[in-house]
Coordinates of C-alpha atoms in Angstrom, one line a residue:
X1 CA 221.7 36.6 83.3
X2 CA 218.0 37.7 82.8
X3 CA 215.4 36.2 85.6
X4 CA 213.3 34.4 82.9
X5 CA 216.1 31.6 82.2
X6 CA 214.4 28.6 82.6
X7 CA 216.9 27.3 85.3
X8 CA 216.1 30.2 87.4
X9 CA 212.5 29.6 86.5
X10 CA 212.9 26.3 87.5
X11 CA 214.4 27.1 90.6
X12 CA 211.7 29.2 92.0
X13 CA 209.0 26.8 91.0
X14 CA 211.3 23.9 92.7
X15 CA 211.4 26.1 96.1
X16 CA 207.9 27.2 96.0
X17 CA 207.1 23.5 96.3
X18 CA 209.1 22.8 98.6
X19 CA 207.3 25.1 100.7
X20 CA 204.1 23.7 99.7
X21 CA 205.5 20.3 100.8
X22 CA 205.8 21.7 104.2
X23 CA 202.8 23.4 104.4
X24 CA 201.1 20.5 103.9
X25 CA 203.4 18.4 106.2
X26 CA 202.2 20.5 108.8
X27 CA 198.1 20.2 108.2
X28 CA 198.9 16.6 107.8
X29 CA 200.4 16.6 111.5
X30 CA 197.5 18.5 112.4
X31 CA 195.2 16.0 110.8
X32 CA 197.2 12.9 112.1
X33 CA 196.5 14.2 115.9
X34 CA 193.3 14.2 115.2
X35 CA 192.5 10.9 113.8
X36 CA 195.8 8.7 116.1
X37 CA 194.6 10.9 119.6
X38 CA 190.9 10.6 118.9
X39 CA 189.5 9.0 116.4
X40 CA 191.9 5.6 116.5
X41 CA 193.8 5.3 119.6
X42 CA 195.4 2.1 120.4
X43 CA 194.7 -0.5 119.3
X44 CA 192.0 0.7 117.0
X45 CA 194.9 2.3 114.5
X46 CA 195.9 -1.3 114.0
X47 CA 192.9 -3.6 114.1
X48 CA 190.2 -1.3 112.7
X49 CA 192.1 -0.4 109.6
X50 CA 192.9 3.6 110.4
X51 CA 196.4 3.9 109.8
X52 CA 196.4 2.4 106.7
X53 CA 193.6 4.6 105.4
X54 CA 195.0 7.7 106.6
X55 CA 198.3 7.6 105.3
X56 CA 196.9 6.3 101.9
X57 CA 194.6 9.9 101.8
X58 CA 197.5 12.1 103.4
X59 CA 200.2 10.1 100.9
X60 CA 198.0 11.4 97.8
X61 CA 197.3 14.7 99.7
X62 CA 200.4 16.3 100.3
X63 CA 202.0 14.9 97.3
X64 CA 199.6 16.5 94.9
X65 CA 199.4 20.1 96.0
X66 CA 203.3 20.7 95.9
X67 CA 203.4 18.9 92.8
X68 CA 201.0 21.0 91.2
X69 CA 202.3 24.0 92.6
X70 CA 206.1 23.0 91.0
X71 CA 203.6 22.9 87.4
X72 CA 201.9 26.4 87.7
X73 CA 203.6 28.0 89.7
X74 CA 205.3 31.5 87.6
X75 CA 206.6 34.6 89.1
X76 CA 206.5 36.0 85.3
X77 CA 202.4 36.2 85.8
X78 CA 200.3 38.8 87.1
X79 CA 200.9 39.1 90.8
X80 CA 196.5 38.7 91.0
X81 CA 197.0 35.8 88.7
X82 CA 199.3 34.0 90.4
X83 CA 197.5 34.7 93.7
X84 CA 194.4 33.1 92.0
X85 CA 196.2 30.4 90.8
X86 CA 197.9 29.1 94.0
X87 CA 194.2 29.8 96.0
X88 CA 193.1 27.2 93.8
X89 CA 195.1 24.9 94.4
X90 CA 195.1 25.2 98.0
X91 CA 191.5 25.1 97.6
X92 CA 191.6 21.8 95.7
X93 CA 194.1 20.2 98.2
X94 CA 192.0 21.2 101.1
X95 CA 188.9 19.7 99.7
X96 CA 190.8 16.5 98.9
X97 CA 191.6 16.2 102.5
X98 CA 187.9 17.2 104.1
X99 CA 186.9 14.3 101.5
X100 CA 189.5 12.1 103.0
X101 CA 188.9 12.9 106.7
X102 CA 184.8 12.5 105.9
X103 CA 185.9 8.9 104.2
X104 CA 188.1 8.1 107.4
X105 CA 185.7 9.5 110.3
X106 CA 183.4 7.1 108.8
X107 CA 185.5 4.0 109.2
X108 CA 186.6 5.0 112.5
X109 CA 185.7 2.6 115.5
X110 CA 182.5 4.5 116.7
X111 CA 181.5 1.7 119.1
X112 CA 183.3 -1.1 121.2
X113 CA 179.8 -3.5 122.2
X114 CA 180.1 -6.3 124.4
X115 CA 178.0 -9.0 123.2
X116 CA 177.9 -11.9 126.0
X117 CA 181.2 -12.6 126.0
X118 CA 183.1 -10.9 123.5
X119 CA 183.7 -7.0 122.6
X120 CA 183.2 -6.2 118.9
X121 CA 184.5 -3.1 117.5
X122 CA 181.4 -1.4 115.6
X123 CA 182.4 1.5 112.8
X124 CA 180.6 4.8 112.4
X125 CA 179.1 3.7 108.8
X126 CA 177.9 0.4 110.1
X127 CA 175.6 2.5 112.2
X128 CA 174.6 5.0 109.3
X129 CA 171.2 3.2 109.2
X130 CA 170.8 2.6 112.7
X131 CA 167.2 3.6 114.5
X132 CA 168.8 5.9 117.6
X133 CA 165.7 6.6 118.7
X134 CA 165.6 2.7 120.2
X135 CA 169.4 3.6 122.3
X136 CA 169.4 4.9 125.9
X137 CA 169.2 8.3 126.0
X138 CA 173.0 8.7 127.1
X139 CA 173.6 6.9 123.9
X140 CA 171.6 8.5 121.6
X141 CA 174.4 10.1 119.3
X142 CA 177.8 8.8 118.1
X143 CA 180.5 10.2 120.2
X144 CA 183.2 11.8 118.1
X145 CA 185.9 11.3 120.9
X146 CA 187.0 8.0 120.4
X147 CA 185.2 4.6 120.8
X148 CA 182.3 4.2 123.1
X149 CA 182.3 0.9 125.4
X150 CA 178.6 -0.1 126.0
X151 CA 177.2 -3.5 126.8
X152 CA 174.4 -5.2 125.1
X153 CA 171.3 -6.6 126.2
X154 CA 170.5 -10.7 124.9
X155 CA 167.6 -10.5 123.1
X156 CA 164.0 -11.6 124.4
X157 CA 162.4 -14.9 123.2
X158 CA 159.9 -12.4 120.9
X159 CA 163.1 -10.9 119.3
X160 CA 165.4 -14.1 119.0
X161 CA 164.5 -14.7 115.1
X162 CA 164.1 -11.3 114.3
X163 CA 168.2 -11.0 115.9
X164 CA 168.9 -14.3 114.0
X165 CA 168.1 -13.1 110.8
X166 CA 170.3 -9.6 111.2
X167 CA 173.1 -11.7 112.5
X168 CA 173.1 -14.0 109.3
X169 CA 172.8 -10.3 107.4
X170 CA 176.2 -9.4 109.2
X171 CA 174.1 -7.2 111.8
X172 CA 174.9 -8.0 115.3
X173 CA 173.1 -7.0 118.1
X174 CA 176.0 -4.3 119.2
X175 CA 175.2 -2.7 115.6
X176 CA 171.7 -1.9 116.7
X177 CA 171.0 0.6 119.3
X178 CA 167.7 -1.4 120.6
X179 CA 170.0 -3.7 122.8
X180 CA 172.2 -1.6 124.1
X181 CA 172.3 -0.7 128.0
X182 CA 172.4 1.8 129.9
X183 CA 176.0 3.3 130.4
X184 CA 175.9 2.7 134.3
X185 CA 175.3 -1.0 133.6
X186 CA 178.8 -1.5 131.1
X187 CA 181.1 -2.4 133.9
X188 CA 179.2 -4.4 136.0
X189 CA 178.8 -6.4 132.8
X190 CA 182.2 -6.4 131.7
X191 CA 183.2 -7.5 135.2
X192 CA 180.8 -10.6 135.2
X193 CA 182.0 -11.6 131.6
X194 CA 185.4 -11.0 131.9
X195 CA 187.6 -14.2 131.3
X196 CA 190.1 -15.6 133.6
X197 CA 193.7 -15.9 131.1
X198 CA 194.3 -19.4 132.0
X199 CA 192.8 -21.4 129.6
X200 CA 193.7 -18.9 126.9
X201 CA 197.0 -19.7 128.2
X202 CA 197.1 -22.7 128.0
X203 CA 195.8 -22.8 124.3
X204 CA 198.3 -20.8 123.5
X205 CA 201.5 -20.9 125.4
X206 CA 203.7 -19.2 123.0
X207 CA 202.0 -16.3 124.0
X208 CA 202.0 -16.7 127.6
X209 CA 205.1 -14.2 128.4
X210 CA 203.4 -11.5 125.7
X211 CA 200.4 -12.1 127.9
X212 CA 201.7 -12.3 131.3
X213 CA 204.4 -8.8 130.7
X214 CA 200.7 -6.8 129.4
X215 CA 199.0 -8.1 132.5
X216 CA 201.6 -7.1 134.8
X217 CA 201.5 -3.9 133.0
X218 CA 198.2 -3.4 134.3
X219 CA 199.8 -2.9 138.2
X220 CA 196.6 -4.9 139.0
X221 CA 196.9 -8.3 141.0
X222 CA 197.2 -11.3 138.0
X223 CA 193.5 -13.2 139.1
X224 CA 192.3 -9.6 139.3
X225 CA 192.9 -9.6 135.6
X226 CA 190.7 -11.4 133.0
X227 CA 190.5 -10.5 129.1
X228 CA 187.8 -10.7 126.5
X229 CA 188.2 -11.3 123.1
X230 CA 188.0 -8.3 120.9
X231 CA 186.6 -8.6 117.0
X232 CA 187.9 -6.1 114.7
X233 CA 187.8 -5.5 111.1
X234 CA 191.2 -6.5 110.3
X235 CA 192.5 -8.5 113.3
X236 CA 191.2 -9.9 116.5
X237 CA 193.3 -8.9 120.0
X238 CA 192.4 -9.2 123.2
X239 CA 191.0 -6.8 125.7
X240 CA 192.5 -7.4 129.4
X241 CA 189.5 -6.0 131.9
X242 CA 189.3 -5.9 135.6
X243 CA 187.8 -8.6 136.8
X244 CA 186.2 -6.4 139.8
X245 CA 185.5 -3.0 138.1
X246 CA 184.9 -4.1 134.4
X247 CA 187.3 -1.2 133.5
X248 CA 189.8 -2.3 130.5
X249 CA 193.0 -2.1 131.3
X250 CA 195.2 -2.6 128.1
X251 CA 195.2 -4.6 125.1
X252 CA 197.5 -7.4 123.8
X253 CA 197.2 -9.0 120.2
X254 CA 196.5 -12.2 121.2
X255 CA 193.6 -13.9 119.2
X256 CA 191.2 -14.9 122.0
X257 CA 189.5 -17.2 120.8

């Protein structure tokens, strides 16, 4: 049987996609420990929208490649040709994903900003247009390992309208770099704004043994444990903080408001 039948031509193009497929399995691992591990660790993969964006890029991603690869892919061309043709569309694929990871290290949770008593999550590309120059020196550029927790200053009677007017523009003080403090002055601040649980309890007591089981989780003493509510893009949880160090603890997905 000569090597040109289309079933055997077939089959080499159905096993060279295969191992396309895996290829690409593989940098999409590679890709996914970057952006779960770093760039959206928990909760952030849930509330800030990560996951969902990821696996919509790496979905398209690693099912194109292979499936252009089972469409050109010929052993009857030119060795060069073929060469050519399979660096192209490795070339292609790889670009896709850059454009992808560029489009999801944008969204990702670049800031966590405690604004009197609440934590809002803050994304890279809210800050695009920020003035830097106004942050703390220690805060001066966007950290690219995970979320930064900061606290925020209230603004000054000559800045109150001036904060007004960016809050009703959707620009809270935790998006602008002017407010925030100091990094040595974050836990002392969470500390003193930390909430005690009961009253969230008690507003919600079908939650209480979801909240009681992530506060024992801690291993800190229960009153040493207070939580503040934290906003999100797609759902609001709850941050549980020591009530002594300001440190966060965990999280539970608990509204708390």
């Amino acid at each position: 049987m000569s090597l040109t039948t289309p079933s055997l031509q077939f089959g080499s193009r159905l096993r060279a996609a295969v191992v396309h497929l895996l290829l690409s399995l593989a940098v999409a691992a590679l890709a996914a420990l970057l952006v779960f591990a770093v760039w959206y660790p928990m909760p952030y993969r849930q509330i800030s929208g990560g996951r969902d964006l990821f696996l919509l890029v790496v979905a398209v991603d690693v099912a194109i490649g292979p499936l252009i690869t089972l469409a050109v892919f010929d052993r009857r061309k030119p060795r060069a040709e073929l060469v050519r043709d399979m660096a192209v569309v490795a070339a292609l694929q790889l670009a896709a994903l850059a454009y992808g990871l560029h489009t999801v290290a944008q969204a990702r949770p670049a800031v966590v900003a405690l604004e009197v008593d609440r934590l809002r999550v803050v994304r890279a590309i809210d800050l695009a247009a920020a003035d830097f120059s106004a942050a703390p020196p220690a805060l001066a550029q966007l950290s690219w390992w995970g979320p930064r927790l900061l606290a925020t200053r209230t603004p000054d009677a000559s800045e109150k309208l001036d904060a007004i007017d960016h809050g009703l523009a959707g620009e809270d003080v935790g998006m602008r770099p002017k407010f925030w403090l100091p990094p040595e002055q974050t836990g002392p601040a969470m500390a003193r704004a930390a909430k005690p649980f009961g009253p969230l309890l008690k507003r919600q007591p079908a939650r209480a043994a979801e909240v009681q089981a992530a506060i024992a989780a801690t291993g800190r003493p229960a009153d040493q444990v207070g939580y503040l509510p934290l906003l999100a893009r797609q759902s609001d949880w709850s941050a549980l903080v020591d009530r002594l160090s300001g440190e966060v603890l965990g999280y539970v997905p608990v509204d708390g408001f």
